[in-house]
Amino acid sequence: MSDKATLEINGEKYEFPIINGTENEVAIDIKSLRGSTGGVITLDPGYKNTGSCESAITFLDGEKGILRYRGYSIEELAEKASFLEVVFLLIFGELPTQEQLSKFDSDIKAHSVVDDDIKKILDAFPKSAHPMGVLSSLTSALTAFYPSTVDVSSEEEMYKAIVRILAKFPVLVAWTLRKKNGLPLDYGDNKLGYVENLLKMMFKSPSGDYEQNPILVNALDKLLILHADHEQNCSTSTVRIAGSSHAGLFVSLASGISALWGPLHGGANQAVLEMLEAIRADGGDTKKYMAKAKDKNDPFRLMGFGHRVYKNFDPRALIIKKAADEVLADLGIEDPILDIAKGLAKEALEDPYFVERKLYPNVDFYSGIIYRAMGIPVEMFTVMFAMGRLPGWIAQWKEMRTRNEPIGRPRQLYIGETHRDFKSIEKR
Ligand code: ACO
């Protein structure tokens, strides 16, 4: 393949370098386009064809259903690694040795206390507040307690900011749930592993201890790994673009949480469960909802189906479907919602509308079923997604800052009024 792409505009030819990624992906480097052509830009709403950065963190091939973190396949990581190992891998680029992992774990634990004044902020929220709004606000509020900006050229400062947020975020997640459930805000137990501690902080009753269920610990560990990064998705791009103004790590993460909240992104896991519940309440007629999803005059979409980049299958959905089956079988739960979900998936996979548009169940189609079996309220599902995505956001923010990327500032094609003279109010 040529190493240059040629563009012809009004008879004038312009050449742009073609660059290749390590997985033979091809990109046209258009950095000089506007300057050399006297103002021509590319237009790509939704950025379906636009690479915003070069990144060495996550590789995915949507056509082949491949997802790898730092070169390791998601299937192998979900099977063999712990969430904390994956966190280290994403952020620092290599799987940790036992010694590195133990140090990382104890460094995180050393920062696990959250300033008591955060409780006052949480207290001011109504119980009805959506947990994603609460989590985003609390994450942002952390900046008030740690106001100094991170000197990103100092590895030590960067490391400290990273372990600090990794330590405090699960506390915020747990407190968000406890506030919703009207339970006292408590701490976990630093003797426990990262995921066990999270579960304990979420569910410990004020009058008793919390007994760990290894099936749930395993399932949650896996879910967090599956959600840990997904290259330049909506929330991650938001974190990178917010951080590109040199806004701090915690507020950049808070913007990512807000972006994740929407039902077309992380909020889909809540929307899926609500949809399945609605179908059940309506008599369980999946065909009726299939017809609604296909009707162009009906805004209804089959939540949990389709993906911007996976156009054959979402590898995470395969892993999670198996995990959902195992968790429900191990816990002896028979969930009619799961039957509806399976029915919908089967019908959609055979329906020409879905087949032609390459709409397959995505990761969020099944994650809610596991969260529900764990006793996590539906409104908390997207918070659990945020907990999983935290290391990805951190890794991407760190990469963007250490590569010293320029501020993110897209262009636009203006389609408004051309110049007009101001009319005084009495003449309008
Ligand atoms: N149900 C019914 N039709 C759908 C669905 C769906 N879930 N998803 C896409 N379509 C149709 C569209 O109507 C469109 O049809 P048309 O070509 O006849 O106009 C076609 O499929 C292409 O859809 P787009 O919206 O252009 O695809 P895009 O890549 O922009 O959107 C998205 C991907 C947002 C995920 C979409 O499939 C969707 O809304 N899915 C439901 C929400 C969801 O599950 N989101 C979670 C994503 S995974 C994540 O964030 C972790």
Short mmCIF file of C-alpha atoms and ligand atoms in Angstrom, two decimals:
data_model
loop_
_atom_site.label_atom_id
_atom_site.label_comp_id
_atom_site.label_asym_id
_atom_site.label_seq_id
_atom_site.Cartn_x
_atom_site.Cartn_y
_atom_site.Cartn_z
CA MET A 1 0.00 0.00 0.00
CA SER A 2 1.17 3.51 -0.79
CA ASP A 3 2.40 5.57 2.14
CA LYS A 4 0.53 8.67 0.90
CA ALA A 5 -3.13 9.49 0.30
CA THR A 6 -4.01 12.07 -2.34
CA LEU A 7 -6.95 14.40 -2.07
CA GLU A 8 -8.07 16.53 -4.99
CA ILE A 9 -10.00 19.72 -4.32
CA ASN A 10 -10.88 22.07 -7.19
CA GLY A 11 -8.21 20.48 -9.36
CA GLU A 12 -5.48 20.95 -6.76
CA LYS A 13 -3.84 17.80 -5.34
CA TYR A 14 -2.78 17.45 -1.71
CA GLU A 15 -0.84 14.57 -0.22
CA PHE A 16 -1.19 13.21 3.27
CA PRO A 17 0.90 10.56 5.01
CA ILE A 18 -0.66 7.16 5.64
CA ILE A 19 0.31 5.74 9.01
CA ASN A 20 -0.11 2.20 10.30
CA GLY A 21 -0.84 0.91 13.77
CA THR A 22 0.77 -2.22 15.20
CA GLU A 23 -2.30 -4.27 14.22
CA ASN A 24 -2.02 -3.00 10.61
CA GLU A 25 -4.77 -0.48 11.04
CA VAL A 26 -4.48 2.32 8.51
CA ALA A 27 -4.98 6.02 9.14
CA ILE A 28 -4.61 9.10 6.96
CA ASP A 29 -2.77 11.75 8.90
CA ILE A 30 -4.69 14.94 8.07
CA LYS A 31 -2.96 17.22 10.59
CA SER A 32 -1.85 19.54 7.77
CA LEU A 33 -5.21 19.52 5.88
CA ARG A 34 -6.62 22.84 7.03
CA GLY A 35 -3.34 24.70 6.80
CA SER A 36 -2.35 23.42 3.36
CA THR A 37 -5.80 23.78 1.75
CA GLY A 38 -6.59 27.20 3.15
CA GLY A 39 -9.36 26.14 5.54
CA VAL A 40 -10.85 22.83 4.34
CA ILE A 41 -11.86 20.53 7.18
CA THR A 42 -13.31 17.01 7.45
CA LEU A 43 -16.87 16.53 8.70
CA ASP A 44 -17.62 13.38 10.69
CA PRO A 45 -20.50 13.70 13.18
CA GLY A 46 -20.29 11.00 15.84
CA TYR A 47 -16.59 10.55 14.89
CA LYS A 48 -17.40 7.27 13.13
CA ASN A 49 -14.24 7.60 10.98
CA THR A 50 -12.08 9.85 13.07
CA GLY A 51 -9.14 8.73 15.18
CA SER A 52 -8.69 11.22 18.01
CA CYS A 53 -5.34 9.89 19.23
CA GLU A 54 -2.70 7.19 18.98
CA SER A 55 -3.05 4.83 21.90
CA ALA A 56 -1.21 1.75 23.17
CA ILE A 57 -3.78 0.63 25.74
CA THR A 58 -6.66 -1.29 24.16
CA PHE A 59 -7.07 -2.91 20.78
CA LEU A 60 -10.41 -3.93 19.42
CA ASP A 61 -11.51 -5.26 16.09
CA GLY A 62 -15.27 -4.90 15.87
CA GLU A 63 -15.59 -7.05 12.76
CA LYS A 64 -13.72 -10.00 14.27
CA GLY A 65 -14.98 -9.50 17.84
CA ILE A 66 -11.45 -9.05 19.27
CA LEU A 67 -10.80 -7.09 22.47
CA ARG A 68 -7.33 -6.94 24.05
CA TYR A 69 -5.91 -4.89 26.90
CA ARG A 70 -2.20 -4.16 26.34
CA GLY A 71 -2.11 -7.15 23.96
CA TYR A 72 -3.78 -9.69 26.27
CA SER A 73 -7.13 -11.12 25.12
CA ILE A 74 -10.19 -10.25 27.17
CA GLU A 75 -11.10 -13.95 27.29
CA GLU A 76 -7.77 -14.84 28.95
CA LEU A 77 -7.82 -11.90 31.34
CA ALA A 78 -11.41 -12.62 32.44
CA GLU A 79 -10.47 -16.25 33.02
CA LYS A 80 -7.05 -15.92 34.64
CA ALA A 81 -6.43 -12.44 36.05
CA SER A 82 -7.86 -10.54 39.01
CA PHE A 83 -9.40 -7.09 38.56
CA LEU A 84 -6.50 -5.47 40.44
CA GLU A 85 -3.96 -7.11 38.12
CA VAL A 86 -5.94 -5.76 35.15
CA VAL A 87 -6.03 -2.29 36.74
CA PHE A 88 -2.22 -2.37 37.03
CA LEU A 89 -1.86 -3.71 33.48
CA LEU A 90 -4.03 -1.01 31.94
CA ILE A 91 -2.46 1.87 33.82
CA PHE A 92 1.21 0.84 33.81
CA GLY A 93 1.37 -1.29 30.65
CA GLU A 94 2.54 -4.66 32.03
CA LEU A 95 1.06 -7.38 34.21
CA PRO A 96 2.43 -6.91 37.74
CA THR A 97 4.82 -9.31 39.45
CA GLN A 98 3.58 -10.63 42.81
CA GLU A 99 5.79 -8.05 44.54
CA GLN A 100 4.47 -5.16 42.42
CA LEU A 101 0.88 -6.30 42.97
CA SER A 102 1.31 -6.51 46.76
CA LYS A 103 2.86 -3.04 46.86
CA PHE A 104 0.11 -1.63 44.63
CA ASP A 105 -2.54 -3.20 46.85
CA SER A 106 -1.03 -1.84 50.07
CA ASP A 107 -0.47 1.63 48.51
CA ILE A 108 -4.15 1.74 47.56
CA LYS A 109 -5.18 0.61 51.04
CA ALA A 110 -3.07 3.36 52.59
CA HIS A 111 -5.39 5.91 50.93
CA SER A 112 -8.73 4.26 51.59
CA VAL A 113 -10.05 6.85 54.03
CA VAL A 114 -12.37 9.49 52.59
CA ASP A 115 -12.56 12.85 54.34
CA ASP A 116 -15.52 12.85 56.73
CA ASP A 117 -16.77 16.12 55.24
CA ILE A 118 -17.66 14.20 52.06
CA LYS A 119 -20.43 12.65 54.15
CA LYS A 120 -21.94 16.12 54.61
CA ILE A 121 -22.03 16.60 50.85
CA LEU A 122 -23.66 13.22 50.40
CA ASP A 123 -26.11 14.04 53.15
CA ALA A 124 -27.37 17.04 51.19
CA PHE A 125 -28.59 14.86 48.32
CA PRO A 126 -32.18 13.64 48.42
CA LYS A 127 -32.49 9.87 48.72
CA SER A 128 -34.21 9.92 45.32
CA ALA A 129 -31.10 11.35 43.59
CA HIS A 130 -29.83 9.15 40.77
CA PRO A 131 -26.63 7.39 41.97
CA MET A 132 -24.73 8.44 38.83
CA GLY A 133 -25.33 12.13 39.58
CA VAL A 134 -24.23 11.53 43.17
CA LEU A 135 -21.10 9.64 42.13
CA SER A 136 -20.11 12.25 39.58
CA SER A 137 -20.58 15.05 42.15
CA LEU A 138 -18.64 13.27 44.88
CA THR A 139 -15.78 12.44 42.52
CA SER A 140 -15.62 16.06 41.50
CA ALA A 141 -15.88 17.16 45.15
CA LEU A 142 -12.71 15.20 45.95
CA THR A 143 -10.76 17.95 44.19
CA ALA A 144 -11.73 20.30 47.01
CA PHE A 145 -9.94 18.00 49.45
CA TYR A 146 -6.89 17.46 47.23
CA PRO A 147 -6.63 20.82 45.45
CA SER A 148 -3.04 20.70 44.21
CA THR A 149 -2.78 19.81 40.53
CA VAL A 150 -0.75 16.76 39.62
CA ASP A 151 2.65 17.51 38.11
CA VAL A 152 2.38 14.91 35.36
CA SER A 153 6.12 14.99 34.71
CA SER A 154 6.62 13.55 38.18
CA GLU A 155 6.01 9.78 38.20
CA GLU A 156 5.69 9.89 41.96
CA GLU A 157 2.90 12.52 41.92
CA MET A 158 1.10 10.73 39.13
CA TYR A 159 1.29 7.45 41.04
CA LYS A 160 -0.02 9.07 44.21
CA ALA A 161 -3.03 10.59 42.43
CA ILE A 162 -3.77 7.21 40.82
CA VAL A 163 -3.67 5.12 44.01
CA ARG A 164 -5.63 7.81 45.83
CA ILE A 165 -8.58 7.66 43.42
CA LEU A 166 -8.41 3.86 43.14
CA ALA A 167 -8.70 3.74 46.94
CA LYS A 168 -11.46 6.31 47.41
CA PHE A 169 -13.67 5.54 44.42
CA PRO A 170 -14.99 2.19 45.79
CA VAL A 171 -15.84 3.98 49.03
CA LEU A 172 -17.82 6.58 47.08
CA VAL A 173 -19.56 3.82 45.11
CA ALA A 174 -20.48 1.98 48.31
CA TRP A 175 -21.63 5.14 50.07
CA THR A 176 -23.79 6.07 47.08
CA LEU A 177 -25.60 2.74 47.49
CA ARG A 178 -25.77 2.98 51.28
CA LYS A 179 -27.26 6.46 51.05
CA LYS A 180 -29.90 5.11 48.66
CA ASN A 181 -30.66 2.25 51.04
CA GLY A 182 -30.67 4.51 54.11
CA LEU A 183 -27.71 2.71 55.69
CA PRO A 184 -24.90 4.30 57.77
CA LEU A 185 -21.78 5.19 55.81
CA ASP A 186 -19.18 2.69 56.76
CA TYR A 187 -15.69 1.55 55.76
CA GLY A 188 -14.65 -1.89 54.61
CA ASP A 189 -11.76 -3.98 55.81
CA ASN A 190 -8.23 -3.45 54.52
CA LYS A 191 -7.47 -7.11 55.09
CA LEU A 192 -9.78 -7.99 52.21
CA GLY A 193 -9.07 -7.96 48.49
CA TYR A 194 -10.22 -5.00 46.37
CA VAL A 195 -13.46 -6.58 45.12
CA GLU A 196 -14.33 -8.35 48.39
CA ASN A 197 -13.87 -5.07 50.21
CA LEU A 198 -16.15 -3.29 47.74
CA LEU A 199 -18.89 -5.87 48.32
CA LYS A 200 -18.50 -5.63 52.07
CA MET A 201 -18.66 -1.83 52.01
CA MET A 202 -21.80 -2.01 49.89
CA PHE A 203 -23.73 -4.66 51.76
CA LYS A 204 -22.52 -4.97 55.36
CA SER A 205 -25.47 -4.61 57.69
CA PRO A 206 -24.97 -2.13 60.56
CA SER A 207 -25.76 -4.82 63.12
CA GLY A 208 -23.91 -7.79 61.67
CA ASP A 209 -20.91 -8.88 59.67
CA TYR A 210 -20.83 -9.51 55.94
CA GLU A 211 -20.25 -13.03 54.77
CA GLN A 212 -18.44 -13.21 51.43
CA ASN A 213 -19.92 -15.40 48.74
CA PRO A 214 -17.02 -16.51 46.49
CA ILE A 215 -19.41 -16.95 43.54
CA LEU A 216 -20.42 -13.30 43.73
CA VAL A 217 -16.85 -12.12 44.33
CA ASN A 218 -15.75 -14.02 41.23
CA ALA A 219 -18.63 -12.79 39.11
CA LEU A 220 -18.10 -9.16 40.10
CA ASP A 221 -14.34 -9.45 39.54
CA LYS A 222 -15.05 -10.71 36.02
CA LEU A 223 -17.64 -8.02 35.31
CA LEU A 224 -15.25 -5.28 36.37
CA ILE A 225 -12.52 -6.73 34.12
CA LEU A 226 -14.89 -6.85 31.15
CA HIS A 227 -15.80 -3.19 31.62
CA ALA A 228 -12.29 -1.97 32.45
CA ASP A 229 -11.47 -0.31 29.12
CA HIS A 230 -12.88 0.01 25.64
CA GLU A 231 -10.57 2.42 23.83
CA GLN A 232 -12.04 5.74 22.64
CA ASN A 233 -15.70 5.29 23.63
CA CYS A 234 -17.93 8.23 24.60
CA SER A 235 -16.98 8.47 28.30
CA THR A 236 -13.28 7.79 27.72
CA SER A 237 -13.11 10.40 24.98
CA THR A 238 -14.83 12.77 27.42
CA VAL A 239 -12.19 12.05 30.09
CA ARG A 240 -9.39 12.61 27.57
CA ILE A 241 -10.87 15.80 26.18
CA ALA A 242 -11.62 17.25 29.63
CA GLY A 243 -8.10 16.37 30.76
CA SER A 244 -6.60 17.82 27.58
CA SER A 245 -7.32 21.29 28.99
CA HIS A 246 -5.05 20.17 31.88
CA ALA A 247 -8.06 19.81 34.16
CA GLY A 248 -7.15 17.48 37.04
CA LEU A 249 -7.63 13.72 37.14
CA PHE A 250 -10.61 13.67 39.50
CA VAL A 251 -12.71 16.23 37.59
CA SER A 252 -11.81 14.60 34.28
CA LEU A 253 -13.12 11.33 35.72
CA ALA A 254 -16.27 13.12 36.93
CA SER A 255 -16.96 14.26 33.34
CA GLY A 256 -16.49 10.67 32.19
CA ILE A 257 -19.04 9.50 34.76
CA SER A 258 -21.57 12.03 33.39
CA ALA A 259 -20.99 10.84 29.83
CA LEU A 260 -21.34 7.21 30.90
CA TRP A 261 -24.73 7.91 32.47
CA GLY A 262 -26.64 8.18 29.17
CA PRO A 263 -28.80 5.23 28.02
CA LEU A 264 -26.94 4.95 24.71
CA HIS A 265 -23.73 4.24 26.65
CA GLY A 266 -23.33 2.93 30.23
CA GLY A 267 -26.91 3.74 31.16
CA ALA A 268 -27.95 0.94 28.81
CA ASN A 269 -27.56 -1.68 31.57
CA GLN A 270 -30.26 0.07 33.62
CA ALA A 271 -32.38 0.59 30.50
CA VAL A 272 -32.10 -3.13 29.61
CA LEU A 273 -33.42 -4.26 32.98
CA GLU A 274 -36.21 -1.69 32.91
CA MET A 275 -37.13 -2.85 29.40
CA LEU A 276 -37.15 -6.52 30.44
CA GLU A 277 -39.28 -5.67 33.48
CA ALA A 278 -41.70 -3.71 31.29
CA ILE A 279 -42.00 -6.65 28.87
CA ARG A 280 -42.69 -8.99 31.76
CA ALA A 281 -45.30 -6.63 33.24
CA ASP A 282 -46.92 -6.45 29.80
CA GLY A 283 -47.40 -10.22 29.66
CA GLY A 284 -43.95 -11.26 28.39
CA ASP A 285 -44.80 -10.87 24.68
CA THR A 286 -41.31 -10.47 23.19
CA LYS A 287 -42.65 -10.44 19.62
CA LYS A 288 -44.60 -7.24 20.33
CA TYR A 289 -41.40 -5.50 21.45
CA MET A 290 -39.43 -6.86 18.51
CA ALA A 291 -42.04 -5.29 16.23
CA LYS A 292 -41.82 -1.98 18.12
CA ALA A 293 -38.01 -1.98 17.79
CA LYS A 294 -38.29 -2.44 14.03
CA ASP A 295 -41.01 0.18 13.55
CA LYS A 296 -39.36 3.36 12.28
CA ASN A 297 -42.30 5.42 13.60
CA ASP A 298 -41.72 4.11 17.10
CA PRO A 299 -38.75 5.54 19.03
CA PHE A 300 -38.40 2.27 20.99
CA ARG A 301 -35.05 0.52 20.59
CA LEU A 302 -34.15 -2.89 21.87
CA MET A 303 -31.83 -1.84 24.68
CA GLY A 304 -28.67 -3.92 24.98
CA PHE A 305 -28.58 -4.56 21.24
CA GLY A 306 -26.20 -3.00 18.76
CA HIS A 307 -22.83 -1.43 19.22
CA ARG A 308 -20.95 1.35 17.51
CA VAL A 309 -17.91 -0.82 16.84
CA TYR A 310 -18.89 -4.48 17.29
CA LYS A 311 -20.66 -5.48 14.13
CA ASN A 312 -20.46 -9.27 14.49
CA PHE A 313 -20.52 -10.01 18.18
CA ASP A 314 -19.43 -8.36 21.40
CA PRO A 315 -16.82 -10.75 22.92
CA ARG A 316 -17.68 -9.45 26.37
CA ALA A 317 -21.33 -10.45 25.89
CA LEU A 318 -20.32 -14.09 25.31
CA ILE A 319 -18.25 -14.19 28.52
CA ILE A 320 -20.90 -12.42 30.54
CA LYS A 321 -23.76 -14.58 29.30
CA LYS A 322 -21.89 -17.65 30.54
CA ALA A 323 -21.17 -15.91 33.86
CA ALA A 324 -24.85 -14.96 34.25
CA ASP A 325 -25.91 -18.56 33.66
CA GLU A 326 -23.33 -19.79 36.21
CA VAL A 327 -24.21 -17.23 38.89
CA LEU A 328 -27.93 -17.91 38.64
CA ALA A 329 -27.38 -21.68 38.70
CA ASP A 330 -24.93 -21.48 41.64
CA LEU A 331 -27.27 -19.26 43.62
CA GLY A 332 -30.27 -21.38 42.68
CA ILE A 333 -32.08 -18.34 41.28
CA GLU A 334 -34.74 -18.81 38.63
CA ASP A 335 -35.28 -15.41 37.11
CA PRO A 336 -38.14 -14.99 34.63
CA ILE A 337 -36.33 -11.90 33.36
CA LEU A 338 -33.54 -14.16 32.12
CA ASP A 339 -36.02 -16.22 30.11
CA ILE A 340 -37.37 -13.04 28.50
CA ALA A 341 -33.80 -11.92 27.77
CA LYS A 342 -32.93 -15.27 26.19
CA GLY A 343 -36.13 -15.20 24.14
CA LEU A 344 -35.40 -11.71 22.82
CA ALA A 345 -31.79 -12.59 21.99
CA LYS A 346 -32.86 -15.72 20.09
CA GLU A 347 -35.52 -13.87 18.10
CA ALA A 348 -33.24 -10.96 17.29
CA LEU A 349 -30.40 -13.21 16.15
CA GLU A 350 -32.78 -14.81 13.61
CA ASP A 351 -34.60 -11.65 12.52
CA PRO A 352 -33.52 -10.12 9.18
CA TYR A 353 -33.86 -6.54 10.56
CA PHE A 354 -31.29 -7.23 13.27
CA VAL A 355 -29.12 -9.53 11.15
CA GLU A 356 -28.87 -7.04 8.26
CA ARG A 357 -27.98 -4.17 10.61
CA LYS A 358 -25.54 -6.37 12.52
CA LEU A 359 -27.29 -5.76 15.83
CA TYR A 360 -26.15 -8.29 18.45
CA PRO A 361 -26.54 -8.40 22.24
CA ASN A 362 -23.86 -6.19 23.81
CA VAL A 363 -22.15 -6.48 27.21
CA ASP A 364 -24.95 -4.63 28.94
CA PHE A 365 -27.63 -7.01 27.80
CA TYR A 366 -26.52 -9.56 30.41
CA SER A 367 -24.63 -7.57 33.07
CA GLY A 368 -27.83 -6.31 34.74
CA ILE A 369 -29.02 -9.87 35.27
CA ILE A 370 -25.92 -10.61 37.37
CA TYR A 371 -26.13 -7.32 39.26
CA ARG A 372 -29.76 -8.08 40.05
CA ALA A 373 -28.84 -11.54 41.37
CA MET A 374 -26.28 -9.81 43.62
CA GLY A 375 -29.01 -7.62 45.11
CA ILE A 376 -27.78 -4.41 43.48
CA PRO A 377 -30.64 -1.97 42.73
CA VAL A 378 -31.23 -1.19 39.05
CA GLU A 379 -30.29 2.50 39.45
CA MET A 380 -26.85 1.40 40.68
CA PHE A 381 -26.02 -0.66 37.58
CA THR A 382 -24.32 2.18 35.74
CA VAL A 383 -22.37 3.03 38.89
CA MET A 384 -21.00 -0.52 38.81
CA PHE A 385 -20.02 0.07 35.18
CA ALA A 386 -18.20 3.24 36.27
CA MET A 387 -16.38 1.24 38.96
CA GLY A 388 -15.17 -1.15 36.27
CA ARG A 389 -14.27 1.57 33.77
CA LEU A 390 -12.27 3.59 36.33
CA PRO A 391 -8.86 2.02 35.47
CA GLY A 392 -9.47 2.53 31.75
CA TRP A 393 -10.28 6.20 32.26
CA ILE A 394 -7.18 6.62 34.45
CA ALA A 395 -4.93 4.82 31.93
CA GLN A 396 -6.26 6.92 29.06
CA TRP A 397 -5.95 10.18 31.00
CA LYS A 398 -2.37 9.28 31.99
CA GLU A 399 -1.46 8.35 28.42
CA MET A 400 -2.95 11.58 27.08
CA ARG A 401 -1.12 13.74 29.63
CA THR A 402 2.25 11.98 29.41
CA ARG A 403 2.18 12.14 25.60
CA ASN A 404 1.53 15.84 26.04
CA GLU A 405 -1.40 15.81 23.64
CA PRO A 406 -2.79 19.16 22.48
CA ILE A 407 -6.09 20.47 23.82
CA GLY A 408 -9.06 18.72 22.18
CA ARG A 409 -10.89 21.26 20.11
CA PRO A 410 -12.87 20.03 17.08
CA ARG A 411 -13.86 22.27 14.19
CA GLN A 412 -17.36 22.72 12.78
CA LEU A 413 -19.08 23.48 9.50
CA TYR A 414 -21.10 26.61 10.19
CA ILE A 415 -24.63 26.43 8.68
CA GLY A 416 -26.25 29.44 10.43
CA GLU A 417 -27.11 32.95 9.23
CA THR A 418 -24.47 34.92 7.38
CA HIS A 419 -23.71 38.44 8.54
CA ARG A 420 -26.75 40.62 9.21
CA ASP A 421 -27.21 44.07 10.67
CA PHE A 422 -28.55 44.48 14.19
CA LYS A 423 -32.20 45.64 14.35
CA SER A 424 -33.23 47.73 17.32
CA ILE A 425 -36.05 46.17 19.36
CA GLU A 426 -38.77 48.52 18.11
CA LYS A 427 -38.03 47.53 14.49
CA ARG A 428 -38.25 43.73 15.04
N1 ACO B 1 -32.91 -1.52 18.34
C1 ACO B 1 -33.48 -1.31 17.13
N2 ACO B 1 -32.85 -0.76 16.06
C2 ACO B 1 -31.57 -0.41 16.26
C3 ACO B 1 -30.90 -0.59 17.49
C4 ACO B 1 -31.61 -1.17 18.54
N3 ACO B 1 -31.04 -1.37 19.74
N4 ACO B 1 -29.62 -0.14 17.38
C5 ACO B 1 -29.48 0.32 16.13
N5 ACO B 1 -30.66 0.15 15.44
C6 ACO B 1 -30.88 0.46 14.01
C7 ACO B 1 -31.02 1.96 13.77
O1 ACO B 1 -32.37 2.36 13.87
C8 ACO B 1 -30.45 2.08 12.40
O2 ACO B 1 -31.42 1.62 11.50
P1 ACO B 1 -31.53 2.28 10.01
O3 ACO B 1 -30.20 1.97 9.35
O4 ACO B 1 -32.69 1.59 9.37
O5 ACO B 1 -31.75 3.74 10.23
C9 ACO B 1 -29.30 1.06 12.36
O6 ACO B 1 -29.70 0.05 13.31
C10 ACO B 1 -27.95 1.65 12.75
O7 ACO B 1 -28.07 2.29 14.03
P2 ACO B 1 -27.19 3.53 14.51
O8 ACO B 1 -27.91 4.20 15.64
O9 ACO B 1 -26.82 4.36 13.32
O10 ACO B 1 -25.89 2.81 15.03
P3 ACO B 1 -24.79 3.45 15.95
O11 ACO B 1 -23.54 2.69 15.72
O12 ACO B 1 -24.75 4.94 15.78
O13 ACO B 1 -25.37 3.20 17.43
C11 ACO B 1 -25.85 2.22 19.52
C12 ACO B 1 -24.92 2.21 18.29
C13 ACO B 1 -25.97 3.63 20.10
C14 ACO B 1 -25.23 1.30 20.60
C15 ACO B 1 -27.25 1.68 19.11
O14 ACO B 1 -27.14 0.38 18.56
C16 ACO B 1 -28.25 1.68 20.26
O15 ACO B 1 -28.92 2.70 20.51
N6 ACO B 1 -28.37 0.52 21.01
C17 ACO B 1 -29.25 0.46 22.17
C18 ACO B 1 -28.56 1.11 23.38
C19 ACO B 1 -27.44 0.25 23.95
O16 ACO B 1 -27.58 -0.95 24.16
N7 ACO B 1 -26.30 0.91 24.25
C20 ACO B 1 -25.15 0.24 24.88
C21 ACO B 1 -23.97 0.27 23.99
S1 ACO B 1 -22.70 -0.71 24.70
C22 ACO B 1 -21.96 0.30 25.81
O17 ACO B 1 -22.04 1.50 25.82
C23 ACO B 1 -21.19 -0.42 26.79
#
